[in-house]
């Protein structure tokens, strides 16, 4: 008998799914800590528990399997998950890039697929930078930059109270002492900083060398306030969704915001950091505010 490839879900399920069902099985799934999250096409709904249990048997470090119940939605960018196998807890401990993150995979936005982008940004950080992360979630960018760079200070703002609670826990978990974790709306919190800055002399103003704006689709709505707290030559990492061959549309949004703010800018790079739909990408446009 031919030896089964133990690591291949499709090979193991070959005898348990019909020849019509098997091609619908999606190979990829995300692992966050000890939780696997898999997409189950409608035609496989009847076999979803079997698929979940098989995945659990295949990967001994997993304690539970959930299926994607909805797409990311709402202002907190969360999604419903449906339990398939193993334990029912949605809280897990995830490790990447020398950091540990505790989170609830349903109540908090998190994507392990962005680990490389977090490291890409970390590699650009210079010693002594003051960094601002808007939409910081439970802290993946915050603590990656805190642990892997020589940044002086990192401010992080997040609206979702559950994500904020985890960010505070993760601050302790990572023994991060150069981070300031703020709960609130990014625009309102920045307006508070801007109005304090107006009262202070330039030396005492809170301004940043690097700002991350990881809220694709809506990031442009926050560029006006972000541009008011940049130091000279600051770099902004602007996230967006764009179709193949249309990445320049993100550059146009940046140029428009800078023109309105009466600031000059230079686009440094536009990189793909994930795929959102067929031929549509999550991109990051890095630009310098001159
Ligand atoms: C796409 S997620 C990114 C989270 C995190 N940076 C990461 O990479 O995992 C966007 C985050 O922005 C938060 N958010 C949405 N609107 C916000 C606002 N007005 N102010 C602050 N945070 C906001 C959401 O709750 C969510 O956690």
CSV table of C-alpha atoms in Angstrom, one decimal, residues 44-209:
chain,number,residue,atom,x,y,z
A,44,UNK,CA,-18.4,20.5,2.5
A,45,UNK,CA,-20.5,21.7,5.4
A,46,UNK,CA,-21.7,18.2,6.2
A,47,UNK,CA,-18.1,17.0,6.5
A,48,UNK,CA,-16.8,20.0,8.5
A,49,UNK,CA,-16.4,18.2,11.8
A,50,UNK,CA,-14.6,15.3,10.1
A,51,UNK,CA,-12.2,17.9,8.5
A,52,UNK,CA,-11.7,19.6,11.8
A,53,UNK,CA,-11.0,16.4,13.7
A,54,UNK,CA,-8.6,15.2,11.0
A,55,UNK,CA,-6.7,18.5,11.1
A,56,UNK,CA,-6.5,18.1,14.9
A,57,UNK,CA,-5.0,14.6,14.6
A,58,UNK,CA,-2.5,15.8,11.9
A,59,UNK,CA,-1.1,18.7,13.9
A,60,UNK,CA,-0.3,17.5,17.5
A,61,UNK,CA,0.4,21.1,18.7
A,62,UNK,CA,-3.2,22.2,17.9
A,63,UNK,CA,-5.9,22.2,20.6
A,64,UNK,CA,-8.8,23.4,18.5
A,65,UNK,CA,-10.1,24.0,15.0
A,66,UNK,CA,-12.6,26.7,14.0
A,67,UNK,CA,-14.0,27.5,10.6
A,68,UNK,CA,-14.3,31.1,9.2
A,69,UNK,CA,-17.9,32.0,9.8
A,70,UNK,CA,-17.9,35.5,8.2
A,71,UNK,CA,-15.5,37.8,6.5
A,72,UNK,CA,-13.8,40.5,8.7
A,73,UNK,CA,-16.4,43.3,9.3
A,74,UNK,CA,-17.4,46.2,11.5
A,75,UNK,CA,-15.2,48.9,12.9
A,76,UNK,CA,-13.1,46.4,14.9
A,77,UNK,CA,-12.5,44.3,11.8
A,78,UNK,CA,-13.4,41.0,13.6
A,79,UNK,CA,-15.1,37.9,12.2
A,80,UNK,CA,-17.3,35.1,13.5
A,81,UNK,CA,-15.7,31.7,14.0
A,82,UNK,CA,-17.5,28.4,14.2
A,83,UNK,CA,-16.2,25.6,16.4
A,84,UNK,CA,-15.3,22.4,14.6
A,85,UNK,CA,-13.1,20.3,16.9
A,86,UNK,CA,-11.1,20.2,20.1
A,87,UNK,CA,-11.4,22.8,22.9
A,88,UNK,CA,-13.9,25.6,22.5
A,89,UNK,CA,-11.7,28.4,23.9
A,90,UNK,CA,-10.8,31.1,21.4
A,91,UNK,CA,-8.0,32.6,23.5
A,92,UNK,CA,-4.5,31.6,22.6
A,93,UNK,CA,-0.8,32.5,22.9
A,94,UNK,CA,1.0,33.2,19.6
A,95,UNK,CA,4.7,33.6,19.0
A,96,UNK,CA,6.5,35.4,16.1
A,97,UNK,CA,9.6,37.5,15.7
A,98,UNK,CA,10.8,37.2,19.3
A,99,UNK,CA,7.4,38.3,20.7
A,100,UNK,CA,4.4,36.6,22.4
A,101,UNK,CA,0.9,37.7,21.9
A,102,UNK,CA,-2.1,36.7,23.9
A,103,UNK,CA,-5.4,37.2,22.1
A,104,UNK,CA,-9.0,36.0,21.5
A,105,UNK,CA,-9.0,35.1,17.8
A,106,UNK,CA,-12.7,36.1,17.4
A,107,UNK,CA,-12.8,39.3,19.4
A,108,UNK,CA,-9.6,40.8,18.1
A,109,UNK,CA,-8.3,41.3,14.5
A,110,UNK,CA,-5.1,39.4,14.0
A,111,UNK,CA,-3.4,37.9,10.9
A,112,UNK,CA,-0.3,35.7,11.2
A,113,UNK,CA,0.2,36.3,7.5
A,114,UNK,CA,1.5,39.8,8.2
A,115,UNK,CA,4.5,38.6,10.3
A,116,UNK,CA,6.9,39.3,7.4
A,117,UNK,CA,5.5,42.8,6.9
A,118,UNK,CA,6.0,43.5,10.6
A,119,UNK,CA,9.7,42.4,10.3
A,120,UNK,CA,10.0,44.5,7.1
A,121,UNK,CA,9.0,47.6,8.9
A,122,UNK,CA,11.2,46.7,12.0
A,123,UNK,CA,14.3,46.5,9.7
A,124,UNK,CA,13.8,50.1,8.7
A,125,UNK,CA,13.7,51.5,12.2
A,126,UNK,CA,16.7,53.6,13.3
A,127,UNK,CA,18.0,53.9,16.8
A,128,UNK,CA,16.2,56.5,18.9
A,129,UNK,CA,13.1,56.8,16.8
A,130,UNK,CA,9.8,57.8,18.3
A,131,UNK,CA,7.1,55.7,16.5
A,132,UNK,CA,3.3,56.0,16.4
A,133,UNK,CA,1.1,53.0,15.5
A,134,UNK,CA,-2.6,53.8,14.7
A,135,UNK,CA,-5.1,50.9,14.8
A,136,UNK,CA,-2.6,48.8,16.8
A,137,UNK,CA,-4.9,45.9,17.8
A,138,UNK,CA,-3.5,43.6,20.5
A,139,UNK,CA,0.0,44.8,19.6
A,140,UNK,CA,1.6,42.8,16.8
A,141,UNK,CA,3.4,45.8,15.2
A,142,UNK,CA,3.8,47.5,18.6
A,143,UNK,CA,5.8,44.6,20.2
A,144,UNK,CA,7.6,43.5,17.1
A,145,UNK,CA,9.1,47.0,16.9
A,146,UNK,CA,9.6,47.2,20.6
A,147,UNK,CA,11.5,43.9,20.8
A,148,UNK,CA,13.4,44.0,17.4
A,149,UNK,CA,14.5,47.6,17.1
A,150,UNK,CA,16.3,50.3,19.1
A,151,UNK,CA,13.3,52.7,18.9
A,152,UNK,CA,13.1,55.1,21.8
A,153,UNK,CA,9.4,55.2,22.3
A,154,UNK,CA,6.4,53.5,20.6
A,155,UNK,CA,2.8,54.9,21.0
A,156,UNK,CA,0.0,52.6,20.0
A,157,UNK,CA,-3.7,53.6,19.6
A,158,UNK,CA,-6.6,51.1,19.4
A,159,UNK,CA,-10.4,51.5,19.6
A,160,UNK,CA,-11.5,47.9,20.3
A,161,UNK,CA,-11.6,47.6,24.2
A,162,UNK,CA,-10.9,43.8,24.0
A,163,UNK,CA,-7.9,44.3,21.8
A,164,UNK,CA,-6.7,47.1,24.1
A,165,UNK,CA,-7.0,44.9,27.1
A,166,UNK,CA,-4.8,42.2,25.4
A,167,UNK,CA,-2.3,44.9,24.3
A,168,UNK,CA,-1.9,45.9,28.0
A,169,UNK,CA,-1.4,42.2,28.9
A,170,UNK,CA,1.0,41.7,26.0
A,171,UNK,CA,3.0,44.8,27.1
A,172,UNK,CA,3.7,42.9,30.4
A,173,UNK,CA,4.2,39.5,28.7
A,174,UNK,CA,6.9,41.0,26.4
A,175,UNK,CA,8.5,43.1,29.2
A,176,UNK,CA,8.1,46.1,26.9
A,177,UNK,CA,9.1,49.3,28.6
A,178,UNK,CA,9.2,51.7,25.7
A,179,UNK,CA,5.6,51.4,24.7
A,180,UNK,CA,2.6,53.7,25.5
A,181,UNK,CA,-0.7,51.8,24.9
A,182,UNK,CA,-3.7,54.1,24.4
A,183,UNK,CA,-7.4,53.1,24.2
A,184,UNK,CA,-9.4,55.3,21.9
A,185,UNK,CA,-10.3,56.6,18.5
A,186,UNK,CA,-7.1,57.3,16.5
A,187,UNK,CA,-8.4,60.7,15.2
A,188,UNK,CA,-9.7,61.9,18.6
A,189,UNK,CA,-6.5,60.8,20.4
A,190,UNK,CA,-4.3,62.5,17.7
A,191,UNK,CA,-6.4,65.7,18.0
A,192,UNK,CA,-5.7,65.7,21.8
A,193,UNK,CA,-1.9,65.4,21.0
A,194,UNK,CA,-2.2,68.2,18.4
A,195,UNK,CA,-4.0,70.6,20.7
A,196,UNK,CA,-1.4,69.9,23.5
A,197,UNK,CA,1.4,70.5,21.0
A,198,UNK,CA,0.0,73.9,20.2
A,199,UNK,CA,0.3,74.9,23.8
A,200,UNK,CA,3.9,73.6,24.1
A,201,UNK,CA,7.1,75.0,22.7
A,202,UNK,CA,8.6,72.9,19.8
A,203,UNK,CA,11.1,71.1,22.1
A,204,UNK,CA,8.3,69.7,24.2
A,205,UNK,CA,5.9,68.7,21.4
A,206,UNK,CA,5.0,65.1,20.9
A,207,UNK,CA,6.0,64.4,17.2
A,208,UNK,CA,7.0,61.1,15.5
A,209,UNK,CA,9.8,59.8,13.2
